Coordinates of C-alpha atoms and ligand atoms in Angstrom, one line a residue:
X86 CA -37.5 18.3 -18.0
X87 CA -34.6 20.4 -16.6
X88 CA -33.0 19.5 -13.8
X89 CA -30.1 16.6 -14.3
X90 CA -30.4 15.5 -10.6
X91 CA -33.0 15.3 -8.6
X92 CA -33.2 14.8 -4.6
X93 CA -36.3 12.9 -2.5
X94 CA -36.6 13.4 1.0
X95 CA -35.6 17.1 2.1
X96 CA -35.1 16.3 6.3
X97 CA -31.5 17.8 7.1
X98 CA -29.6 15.1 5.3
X99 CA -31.5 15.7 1.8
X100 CA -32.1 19.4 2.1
X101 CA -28.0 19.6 2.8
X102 CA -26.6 17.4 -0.3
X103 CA -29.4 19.0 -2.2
X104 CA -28.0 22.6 -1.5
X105 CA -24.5 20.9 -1.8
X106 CA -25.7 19.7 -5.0
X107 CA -27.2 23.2 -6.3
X108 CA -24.2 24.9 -5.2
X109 CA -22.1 23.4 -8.2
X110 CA -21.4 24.3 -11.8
X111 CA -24.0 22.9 -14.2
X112 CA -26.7 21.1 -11.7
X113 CA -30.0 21.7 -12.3
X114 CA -31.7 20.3 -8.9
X115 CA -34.9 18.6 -8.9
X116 CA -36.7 18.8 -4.9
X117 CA -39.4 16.5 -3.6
X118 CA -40.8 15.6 -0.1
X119 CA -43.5 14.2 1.1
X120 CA -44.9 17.1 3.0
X121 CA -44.6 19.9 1.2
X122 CA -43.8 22.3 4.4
X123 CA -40.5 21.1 4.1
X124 CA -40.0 21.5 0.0
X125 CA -41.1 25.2 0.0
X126 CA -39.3 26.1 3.0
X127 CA -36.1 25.1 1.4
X128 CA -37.0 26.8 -1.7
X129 CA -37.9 30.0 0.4
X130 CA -34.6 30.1 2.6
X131 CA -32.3 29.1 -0.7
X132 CA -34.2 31.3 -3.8
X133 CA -30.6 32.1 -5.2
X134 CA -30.1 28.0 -6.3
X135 CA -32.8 27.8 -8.6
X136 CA -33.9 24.5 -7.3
X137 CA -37.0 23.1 -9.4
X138 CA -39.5 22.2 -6.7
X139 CA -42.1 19.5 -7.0
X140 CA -45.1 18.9 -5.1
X141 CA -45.6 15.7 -6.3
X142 CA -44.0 12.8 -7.4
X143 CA -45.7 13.4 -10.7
X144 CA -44.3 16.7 -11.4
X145 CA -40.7 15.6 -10.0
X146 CA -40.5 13.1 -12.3
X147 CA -41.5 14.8 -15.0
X148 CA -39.3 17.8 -14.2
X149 CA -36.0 15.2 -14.5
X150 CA -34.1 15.2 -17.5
X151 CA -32.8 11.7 -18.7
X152 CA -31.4 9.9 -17.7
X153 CA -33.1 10.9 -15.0
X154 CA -31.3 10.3 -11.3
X155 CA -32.7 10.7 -8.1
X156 CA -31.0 10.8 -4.8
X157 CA -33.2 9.1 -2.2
X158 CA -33.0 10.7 1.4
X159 CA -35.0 9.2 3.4
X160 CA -35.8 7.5 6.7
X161 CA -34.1 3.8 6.4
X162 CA -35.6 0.8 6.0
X163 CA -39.7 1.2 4.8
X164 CA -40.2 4.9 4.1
X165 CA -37.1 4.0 1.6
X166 CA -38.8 1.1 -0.2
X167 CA -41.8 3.5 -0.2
X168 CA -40.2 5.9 -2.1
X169 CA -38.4 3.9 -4.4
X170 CA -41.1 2.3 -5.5
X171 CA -42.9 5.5 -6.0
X172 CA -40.2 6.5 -8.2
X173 CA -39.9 2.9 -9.7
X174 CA -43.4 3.2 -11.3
X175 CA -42.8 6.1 -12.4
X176 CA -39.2 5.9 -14.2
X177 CA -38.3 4.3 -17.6
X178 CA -35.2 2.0 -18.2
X179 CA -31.8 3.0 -18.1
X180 CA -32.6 5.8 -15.2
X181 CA -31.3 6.0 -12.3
X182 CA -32.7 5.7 -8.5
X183 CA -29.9 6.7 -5.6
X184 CA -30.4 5.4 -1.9
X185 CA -28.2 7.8 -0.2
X186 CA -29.7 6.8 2.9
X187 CA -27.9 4.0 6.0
X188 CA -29.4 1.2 4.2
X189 CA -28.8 -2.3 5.5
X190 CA -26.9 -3.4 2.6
X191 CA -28.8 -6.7 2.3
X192 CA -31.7 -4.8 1.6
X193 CA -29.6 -2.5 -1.1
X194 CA -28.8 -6.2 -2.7
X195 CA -32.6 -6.7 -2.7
X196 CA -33.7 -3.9 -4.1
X197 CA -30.5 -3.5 -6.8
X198 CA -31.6 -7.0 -8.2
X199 CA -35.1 -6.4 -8.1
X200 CA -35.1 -2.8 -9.9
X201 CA -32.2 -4.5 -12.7
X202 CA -35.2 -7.2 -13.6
X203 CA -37.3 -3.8 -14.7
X204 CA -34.8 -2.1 -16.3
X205 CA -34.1 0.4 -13.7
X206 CA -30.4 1.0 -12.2
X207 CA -30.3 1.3 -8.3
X208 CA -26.8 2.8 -6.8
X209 CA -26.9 2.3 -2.7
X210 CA -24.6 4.8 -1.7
X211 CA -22.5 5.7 1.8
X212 CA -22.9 9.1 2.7
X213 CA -20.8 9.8 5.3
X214 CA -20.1 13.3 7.3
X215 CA -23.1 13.9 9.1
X216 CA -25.4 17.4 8.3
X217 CA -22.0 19.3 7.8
X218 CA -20.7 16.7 5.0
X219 CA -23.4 16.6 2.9
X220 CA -23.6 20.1 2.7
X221 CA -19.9 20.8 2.5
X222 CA -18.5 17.7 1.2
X223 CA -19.4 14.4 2.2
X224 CA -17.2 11.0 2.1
X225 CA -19.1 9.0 -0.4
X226 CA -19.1 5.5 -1.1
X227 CA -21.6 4.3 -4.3
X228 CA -22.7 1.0 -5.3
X229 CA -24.1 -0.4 -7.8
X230 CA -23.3 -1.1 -12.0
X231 CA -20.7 1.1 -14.2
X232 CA -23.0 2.3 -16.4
X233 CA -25.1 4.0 -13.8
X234 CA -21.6 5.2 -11.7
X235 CA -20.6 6.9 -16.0
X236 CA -23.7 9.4 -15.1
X237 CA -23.1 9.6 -11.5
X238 CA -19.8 9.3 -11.0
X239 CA -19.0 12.9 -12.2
X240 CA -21.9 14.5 -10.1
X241 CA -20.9 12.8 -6.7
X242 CA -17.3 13.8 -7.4
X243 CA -18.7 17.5 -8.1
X244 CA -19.8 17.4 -4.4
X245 CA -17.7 15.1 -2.4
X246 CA -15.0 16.5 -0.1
X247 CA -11.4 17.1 -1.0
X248 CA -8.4 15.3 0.1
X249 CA -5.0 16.0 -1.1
X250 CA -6.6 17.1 -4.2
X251 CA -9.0 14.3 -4.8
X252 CA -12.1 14.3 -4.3
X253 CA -13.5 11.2 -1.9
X254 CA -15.9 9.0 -4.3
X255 CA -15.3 6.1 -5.7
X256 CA -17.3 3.6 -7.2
X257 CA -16.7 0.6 -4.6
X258 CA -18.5 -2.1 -6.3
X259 CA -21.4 -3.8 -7.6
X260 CA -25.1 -3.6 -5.8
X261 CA -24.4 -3.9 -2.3
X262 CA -20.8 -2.8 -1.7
X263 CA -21.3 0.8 -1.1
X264 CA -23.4 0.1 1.7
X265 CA -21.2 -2.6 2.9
X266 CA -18.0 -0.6 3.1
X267 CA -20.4 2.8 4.8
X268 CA -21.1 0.1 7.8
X269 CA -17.5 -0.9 8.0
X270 CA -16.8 2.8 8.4
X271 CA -19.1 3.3 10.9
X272 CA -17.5 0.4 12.8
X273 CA -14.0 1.3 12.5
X274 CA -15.6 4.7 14.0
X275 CA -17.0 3.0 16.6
X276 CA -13.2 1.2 17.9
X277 CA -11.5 4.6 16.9
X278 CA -14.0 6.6 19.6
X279 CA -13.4 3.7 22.3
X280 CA -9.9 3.8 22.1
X281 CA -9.5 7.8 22.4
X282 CA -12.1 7.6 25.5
X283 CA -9.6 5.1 27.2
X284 CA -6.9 7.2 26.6
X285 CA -8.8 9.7 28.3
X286 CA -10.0 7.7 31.1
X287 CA -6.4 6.2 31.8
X288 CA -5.0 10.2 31.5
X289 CA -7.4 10.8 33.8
X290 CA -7.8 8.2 36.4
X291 CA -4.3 6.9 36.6
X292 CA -2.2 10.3 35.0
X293 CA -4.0 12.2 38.3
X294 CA -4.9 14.8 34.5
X295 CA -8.7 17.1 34.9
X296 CA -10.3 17.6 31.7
X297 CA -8.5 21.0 31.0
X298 CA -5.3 19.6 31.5
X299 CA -5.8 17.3 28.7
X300 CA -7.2 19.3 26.3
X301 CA -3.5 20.2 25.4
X302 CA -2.4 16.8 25.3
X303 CA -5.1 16.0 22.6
X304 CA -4.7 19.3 20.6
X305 CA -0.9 18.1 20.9
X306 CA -1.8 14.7 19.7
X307 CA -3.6 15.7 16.9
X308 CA -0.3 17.5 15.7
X309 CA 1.4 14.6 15.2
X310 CA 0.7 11.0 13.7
X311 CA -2.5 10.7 15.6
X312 CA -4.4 13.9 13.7
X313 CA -7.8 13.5 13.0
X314 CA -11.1 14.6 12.9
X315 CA -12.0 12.6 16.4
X316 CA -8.9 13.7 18.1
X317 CA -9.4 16.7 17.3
X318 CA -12.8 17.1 18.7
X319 CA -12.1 15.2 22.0
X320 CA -10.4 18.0 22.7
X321 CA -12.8 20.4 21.9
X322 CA -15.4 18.2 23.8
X323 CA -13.0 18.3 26.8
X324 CA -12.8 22.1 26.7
X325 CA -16.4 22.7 27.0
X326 CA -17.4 24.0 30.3
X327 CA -21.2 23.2 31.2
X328 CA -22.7 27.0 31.3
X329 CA -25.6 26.0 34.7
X330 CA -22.8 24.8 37.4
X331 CA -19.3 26.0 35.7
X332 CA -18.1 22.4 35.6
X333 CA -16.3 20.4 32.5
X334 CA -19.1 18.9 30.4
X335 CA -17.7 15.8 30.0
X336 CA -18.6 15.5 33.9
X337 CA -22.0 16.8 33.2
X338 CA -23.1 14.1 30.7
X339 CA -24.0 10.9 32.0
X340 CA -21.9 8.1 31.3
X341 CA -24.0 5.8 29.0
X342 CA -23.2 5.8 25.4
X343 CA -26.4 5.2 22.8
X344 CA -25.6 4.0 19.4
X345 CA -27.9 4.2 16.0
X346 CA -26.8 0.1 15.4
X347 CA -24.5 0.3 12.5
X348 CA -21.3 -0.9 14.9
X349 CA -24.0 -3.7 15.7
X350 CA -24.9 -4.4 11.8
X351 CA -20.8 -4.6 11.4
X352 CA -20.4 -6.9 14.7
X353 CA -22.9 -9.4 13.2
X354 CA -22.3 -9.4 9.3
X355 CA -18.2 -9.9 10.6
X356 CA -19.4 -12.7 13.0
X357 CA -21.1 -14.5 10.0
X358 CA -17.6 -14.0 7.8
X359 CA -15.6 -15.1 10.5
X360 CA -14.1 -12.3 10.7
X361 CA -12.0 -11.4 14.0
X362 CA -13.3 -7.4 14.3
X363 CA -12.1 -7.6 18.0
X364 CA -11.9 -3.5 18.1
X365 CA -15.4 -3.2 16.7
X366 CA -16.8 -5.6 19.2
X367 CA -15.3 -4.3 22.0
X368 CA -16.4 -0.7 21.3
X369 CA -19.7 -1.6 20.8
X370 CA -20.0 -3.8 24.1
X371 CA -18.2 -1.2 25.9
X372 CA -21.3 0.9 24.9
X373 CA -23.8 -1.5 25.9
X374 CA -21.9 -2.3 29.4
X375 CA -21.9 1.5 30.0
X376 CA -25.7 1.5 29.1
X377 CA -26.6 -0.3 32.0
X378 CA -26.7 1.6 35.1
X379 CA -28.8 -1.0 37.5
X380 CA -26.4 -3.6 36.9
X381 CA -23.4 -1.4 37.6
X382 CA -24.7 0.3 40.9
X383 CA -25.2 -3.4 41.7
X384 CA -21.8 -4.3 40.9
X385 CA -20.3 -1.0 42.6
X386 CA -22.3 -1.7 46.0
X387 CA -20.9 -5.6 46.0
X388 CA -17.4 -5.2 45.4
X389 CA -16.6 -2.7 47.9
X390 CA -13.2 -0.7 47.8
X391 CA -11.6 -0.6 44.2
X392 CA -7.7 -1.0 43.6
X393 CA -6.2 2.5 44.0
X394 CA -4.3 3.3 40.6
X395 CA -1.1 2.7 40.2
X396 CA 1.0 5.9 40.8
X397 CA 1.7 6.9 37.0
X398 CA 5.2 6.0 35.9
X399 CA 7.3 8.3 34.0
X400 CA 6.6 9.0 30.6
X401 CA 3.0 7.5 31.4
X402 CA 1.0 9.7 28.5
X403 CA 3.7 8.9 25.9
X404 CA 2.6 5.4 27.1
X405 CA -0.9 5.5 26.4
X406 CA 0.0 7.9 23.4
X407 CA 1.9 4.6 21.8
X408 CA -0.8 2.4 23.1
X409 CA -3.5 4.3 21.2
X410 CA -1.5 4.3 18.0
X411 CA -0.8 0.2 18.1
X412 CA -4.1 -0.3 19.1
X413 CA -5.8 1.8 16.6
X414 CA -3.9 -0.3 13.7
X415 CA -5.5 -3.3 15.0
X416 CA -8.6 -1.8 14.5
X417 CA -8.3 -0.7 11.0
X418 CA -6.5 -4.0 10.1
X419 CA -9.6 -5.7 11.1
X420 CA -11.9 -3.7 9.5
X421 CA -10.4 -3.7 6.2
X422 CA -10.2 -7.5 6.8
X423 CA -13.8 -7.3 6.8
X424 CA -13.8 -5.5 3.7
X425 CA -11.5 -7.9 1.8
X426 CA -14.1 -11.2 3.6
X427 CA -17.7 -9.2 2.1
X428 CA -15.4 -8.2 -1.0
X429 CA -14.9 -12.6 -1.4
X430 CA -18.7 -13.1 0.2
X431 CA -20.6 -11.0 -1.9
X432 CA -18.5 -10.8 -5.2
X433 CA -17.4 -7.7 -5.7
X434 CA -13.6 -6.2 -6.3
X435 CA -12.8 -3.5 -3.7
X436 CA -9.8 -1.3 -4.2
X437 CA -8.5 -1.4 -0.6
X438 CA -6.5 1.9 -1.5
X439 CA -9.1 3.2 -2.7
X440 CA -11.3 3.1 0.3
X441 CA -8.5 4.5 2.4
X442 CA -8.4 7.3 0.2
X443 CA -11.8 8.5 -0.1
X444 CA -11.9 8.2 4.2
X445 CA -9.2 11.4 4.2
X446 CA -11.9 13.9 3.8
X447 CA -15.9 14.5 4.6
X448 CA -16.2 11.4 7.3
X449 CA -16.1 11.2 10.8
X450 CA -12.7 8.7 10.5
X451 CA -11.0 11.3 8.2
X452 CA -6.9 11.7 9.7
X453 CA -3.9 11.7 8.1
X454 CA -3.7 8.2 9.3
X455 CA -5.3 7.0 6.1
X456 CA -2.2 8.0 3.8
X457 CA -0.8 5.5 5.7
X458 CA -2.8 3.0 4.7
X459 CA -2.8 4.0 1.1
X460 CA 0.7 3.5 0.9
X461 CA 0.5 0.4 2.3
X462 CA -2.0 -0.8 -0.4
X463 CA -0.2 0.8 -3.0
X464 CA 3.6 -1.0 -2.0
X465 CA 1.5 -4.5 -1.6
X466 CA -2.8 -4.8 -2.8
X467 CA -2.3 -8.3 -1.7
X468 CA -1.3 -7.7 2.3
X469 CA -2.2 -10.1 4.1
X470 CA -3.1 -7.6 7.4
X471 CA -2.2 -4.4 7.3
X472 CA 0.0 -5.6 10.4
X473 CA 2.7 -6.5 8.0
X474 CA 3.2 -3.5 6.3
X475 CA 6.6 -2.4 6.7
X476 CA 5.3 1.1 8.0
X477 CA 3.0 -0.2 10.3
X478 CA 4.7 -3.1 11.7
X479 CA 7.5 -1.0 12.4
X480 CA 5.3 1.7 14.3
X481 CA 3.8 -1.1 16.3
X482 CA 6.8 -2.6 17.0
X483 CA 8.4 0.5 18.5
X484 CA 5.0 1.5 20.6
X485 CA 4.7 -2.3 21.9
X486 CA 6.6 -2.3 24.9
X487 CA 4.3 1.0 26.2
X488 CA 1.1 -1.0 24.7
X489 CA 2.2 -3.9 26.7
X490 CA 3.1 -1.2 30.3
X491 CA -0.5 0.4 29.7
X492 CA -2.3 -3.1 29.3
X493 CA -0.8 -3.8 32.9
X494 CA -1.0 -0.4 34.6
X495 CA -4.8 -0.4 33.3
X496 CA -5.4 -3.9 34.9
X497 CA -3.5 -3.2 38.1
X498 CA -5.7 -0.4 39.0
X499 CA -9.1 -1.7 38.2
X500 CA -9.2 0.7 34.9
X501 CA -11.2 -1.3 32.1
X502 CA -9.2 -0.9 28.8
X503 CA -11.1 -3.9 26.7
X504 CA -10.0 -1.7 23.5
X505 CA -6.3 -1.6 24.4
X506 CA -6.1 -5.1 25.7
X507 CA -8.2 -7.1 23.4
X508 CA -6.4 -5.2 20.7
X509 CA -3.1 -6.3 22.2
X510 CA -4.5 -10.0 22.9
X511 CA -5.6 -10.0 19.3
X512 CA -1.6 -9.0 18.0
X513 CA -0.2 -11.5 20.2
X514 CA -2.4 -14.4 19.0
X515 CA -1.4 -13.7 15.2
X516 CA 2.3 -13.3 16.8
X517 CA 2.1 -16.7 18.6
X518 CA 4.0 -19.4 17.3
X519 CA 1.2 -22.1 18.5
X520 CA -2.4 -21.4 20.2
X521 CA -4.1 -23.3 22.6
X522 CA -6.4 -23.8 19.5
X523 CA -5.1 -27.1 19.5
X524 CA -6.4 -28.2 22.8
X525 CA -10.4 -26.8 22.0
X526 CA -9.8 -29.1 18.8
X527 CA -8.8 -31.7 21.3
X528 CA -11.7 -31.2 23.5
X529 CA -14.1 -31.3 20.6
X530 CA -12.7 -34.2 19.3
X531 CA -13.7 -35.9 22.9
X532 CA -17.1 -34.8 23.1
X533 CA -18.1 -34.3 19.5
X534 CA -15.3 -36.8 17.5
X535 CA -15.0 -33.5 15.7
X536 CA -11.8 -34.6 14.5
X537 CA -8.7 -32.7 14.0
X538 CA -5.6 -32.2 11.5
X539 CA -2.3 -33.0 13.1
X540 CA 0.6 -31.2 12.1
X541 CA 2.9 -34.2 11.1
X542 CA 0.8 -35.0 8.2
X543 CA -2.0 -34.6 5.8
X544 CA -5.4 -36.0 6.5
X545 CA -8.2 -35.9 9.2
X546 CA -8.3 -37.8 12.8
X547 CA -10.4 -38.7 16.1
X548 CA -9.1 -40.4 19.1
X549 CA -11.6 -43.3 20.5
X550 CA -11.8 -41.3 23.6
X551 CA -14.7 -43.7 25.3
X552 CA -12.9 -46.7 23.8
X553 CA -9.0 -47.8 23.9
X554 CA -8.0 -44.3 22.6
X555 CA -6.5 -45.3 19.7
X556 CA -6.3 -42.7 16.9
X557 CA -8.2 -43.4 13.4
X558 CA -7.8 -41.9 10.4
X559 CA -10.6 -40.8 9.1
X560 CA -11.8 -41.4 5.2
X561 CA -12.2 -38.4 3.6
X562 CA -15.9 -37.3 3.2
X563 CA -17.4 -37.9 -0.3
X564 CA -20.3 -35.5 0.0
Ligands
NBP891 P1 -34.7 11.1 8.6 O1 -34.0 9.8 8.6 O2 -35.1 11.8 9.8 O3 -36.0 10.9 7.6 C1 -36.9 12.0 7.4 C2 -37.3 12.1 5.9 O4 -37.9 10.8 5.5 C3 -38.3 13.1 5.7 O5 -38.0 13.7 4.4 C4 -39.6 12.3 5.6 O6 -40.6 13.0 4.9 C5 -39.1 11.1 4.9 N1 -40.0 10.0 4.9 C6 -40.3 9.1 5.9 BR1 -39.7 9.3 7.6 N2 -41.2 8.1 5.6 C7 -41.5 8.4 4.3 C8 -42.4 7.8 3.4 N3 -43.0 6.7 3.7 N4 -42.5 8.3 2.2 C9 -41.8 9.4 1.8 N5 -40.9 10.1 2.7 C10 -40.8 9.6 3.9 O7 -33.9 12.1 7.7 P2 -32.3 12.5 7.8 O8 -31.8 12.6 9.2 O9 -32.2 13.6 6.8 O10 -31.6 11.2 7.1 C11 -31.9 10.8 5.8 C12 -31.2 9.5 5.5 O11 -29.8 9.7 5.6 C13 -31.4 8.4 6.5 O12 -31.4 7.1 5.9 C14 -30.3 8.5 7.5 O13 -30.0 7.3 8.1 C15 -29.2 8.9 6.5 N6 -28.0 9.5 7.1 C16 -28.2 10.4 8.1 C17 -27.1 11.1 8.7 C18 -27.2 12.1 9.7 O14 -26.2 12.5 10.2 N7 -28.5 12.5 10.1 C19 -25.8 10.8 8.2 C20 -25.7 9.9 7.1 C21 -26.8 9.3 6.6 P3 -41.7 13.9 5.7 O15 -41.0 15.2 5.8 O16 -42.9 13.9 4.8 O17 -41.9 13.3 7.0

């Protein structure tokens, strides 16, 4: 037994974080895949990282020092059970399994309880970054008990990716939570790519701007407080010319965005929390909407002749500039909501800060953005929305008369902007001094007697609608 890590499943994910892995000061790394193809070809192209190569779970086991650790990297969902349990039977207690894979955190609860009753410790971990992370430096966001993150904490931080000088692990929480907060990511990603593409579109349709003309309004963007990873390659994206006809690609590609189903996964766990995720929603409908071509030709024949835009005003792509910004802290307000509701749902303390921090390097969401929201956590933990922050509030209150210009322009001309406007509809209901909330409870209290609260005193009342509408107090429940 020589190797102090060991890595199962060797597709691109697995055979990246296991180079990553090799790559470092003191690992020994331990390889096993199914089909062996894949396990010697690694071992053929990478001789020079001394990787100890297994052809069986056997001899992979065995070859694990302890206590042992193995990084799963596999396809989600049965092919990971498959494996675990392979390595389950196989391991003693106190090691370690890793599911490095997209897991559905409910099933990384599952299995974390049901590998704790044998003695086994079970880290799901959030491996963000695509290919290029895990071989470079992924974002990483582990799971699971202390004890296992004392032996694995200082491996992950040997290969995570730097930011500011830290590297981006940190041990999130108990079984689940890893997981939890990797699907969060992937929906904040989700509202962050929307929003860009209806900057885009509204530079575009309304600004009178082609594609080349706006590569240097990203590529200036991402100079400023808007730099990021996504910005950045929006522009790159825009620059591309398609090599058969000479046009932009972005013209080339059809117009009907897929999705993998984490943004759906964070949708419907935020749904179940009550959690408002407004920007996650939207950008995964939009996706869905655009996914749809039979019903939009439909639509396109029906309605005929479409609003010409609005001539843009002066100043427009400063507009949409400050649009983007407000909107995009709406989005990452709600999504760390969502963190704080699973954090309170599923017991576990999450360091909001600490989240923030380890999303400046190796993910998709990585910007300098996310000092932002560190300092926010670190003047208040307790915020209620990050709306409040003194930073943010303050940015949002100086881009909301643009947000509020580009909301209009954008429905004037028949150019759909659900991110920018249900972000801005969102703002204004936490803004609003009353909500028509009160008349739903009113028409609930009609149909259903679902009573309401009134706001002149404690206690619960209906109205005998069908009767002489008199109001009742109602006696407290004492189920
Ligand atoms: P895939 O998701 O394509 O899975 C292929 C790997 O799973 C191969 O090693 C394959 O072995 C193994 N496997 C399967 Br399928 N069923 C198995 C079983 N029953 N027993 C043993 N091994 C089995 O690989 P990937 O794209 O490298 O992703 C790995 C994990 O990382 C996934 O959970 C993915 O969601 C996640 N992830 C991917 C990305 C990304 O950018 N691709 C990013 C972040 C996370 P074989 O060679 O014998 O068929």
């Amino acid at each position: 037994a020589v190797a102090n890590i060991g890595v199962v499943g060797l597709a691109v994910m697995g055979s990246n974080l296991a180079r990553n892995l090799a790559s470092r000061e003191g690992n020994t790394v331990a390889v096993y895949n199914r089909t062996t193809a894949r396990t010697d070809q690694l071992l053929n192209e990478h001789e020079d990282l001394g990787f100890v190569a297994a052809h069986d779970m056997d001899a992979f086991v065995a070859s694990l020092a302890r206590p042992r650790t193995a990084i799963v990297m596999v396809q989600a969902g049965r092919g990971t059970d498959a494996v675990i349990e392979q390595l389950a039977q196989r391991f003693e207690p106190g090691d370690i399994i890793v599911d490095g894979g997209n897991a559905d955190f409910h099933d990384t609860i599952r299995r974390e309880h049901a590998l704790r009753e044998r003695g086994l410790h079970f880290v799901g971990t959030g491996i963000s970054g695509g290919e290029e992370g895990a071989l470079n430096g992924p974002s990483i966001m582990p799971g699971g008990s202390d004890e296992a993150w004392q032996t694995l904490g200082p491996i992950l931080r040997s290969i995570a990716a730097v930011a500011e000088g830290e590297p981006c692990v940190t041990h999130v929480g108990t079984d689940g939570a890893g997981h939890f907060v990797k699907m969060v990511h992937n929906g904040i990603e989700y509202a962050d790519m929307q929003l860009i593409a209806e900057s885009y579109d509204l530079l575009r349709r309304i600004g009178g701007h082609e594609p080349d003309a706006l590569v240097g309004v990203f590529e200036e963007w991402n100079r400023g407080d808007l730099e990021s990873y996504l910005i950045e390659i929006t522009a790159e994206v825009l620059k591309q010319r398609d090599a058969d006809t000479g046009r932009p690609l972005v013209d080339v590609i059809r117009d009907e965005a897929g999705s993998k189903g984490t943004g759906v996964w964070t949708v419907q766990n935020a749904v179940g929390l009550g959690v408002p995720v407004s920007g996650i929603g939207e950008a995964v409908f939009a996706r869905a909407v655009s996914s749809k071509p039979a019903q939009r030709a439909a639509v396109q024949r029906s309605v005929g002749e479409r609003p010409a835009p609005a001539p843009a005003p002066e100043g427009f792509e400063d507009d949409v500039r400050a649009a983007l910004y407000a909107s995009k802290v709406v989005a990452y307000a709600q999504g760390f909501d969502l963190i704080v509701a699973g954090g309170l749902a599923y017991d576990w303390d999450i360091d909001l800060g600490a989240i923030a921090r380890i999303w400046r390097g190796g993910c998709i969401i990585r910007a300098q953005f996310l000092n932002r929201i560190v300092e926010a956590y670190q003047r208040d933990p307790q915020l209620p929305t990050l709306l409040v922050d003194p930073y943010f509030a303050d940015a949002v209150a100086r881009g909301e008369a643009a947000w509020r210009r580009i909301v209009g322009i954008a429905a004037a001309s028949g150019v759909p902007a659900p991110g920018f406007s249900s972000a801005l509809a969102y703002f204004d209901s936490l803004a609003s001094d009353r909500l028509p909330a009160s008349l739903i409870q009113g028409q609930r209290d009609f149909f259903g007697a679902h009573t309401y609260r009134r706001v002149d005193r404690e206690g619960t009342f209906h109205t005998l609608w069908s009767q002489d509408r008199r109001e009742v107090a109602q006696e407290p429940s004492t189920h």
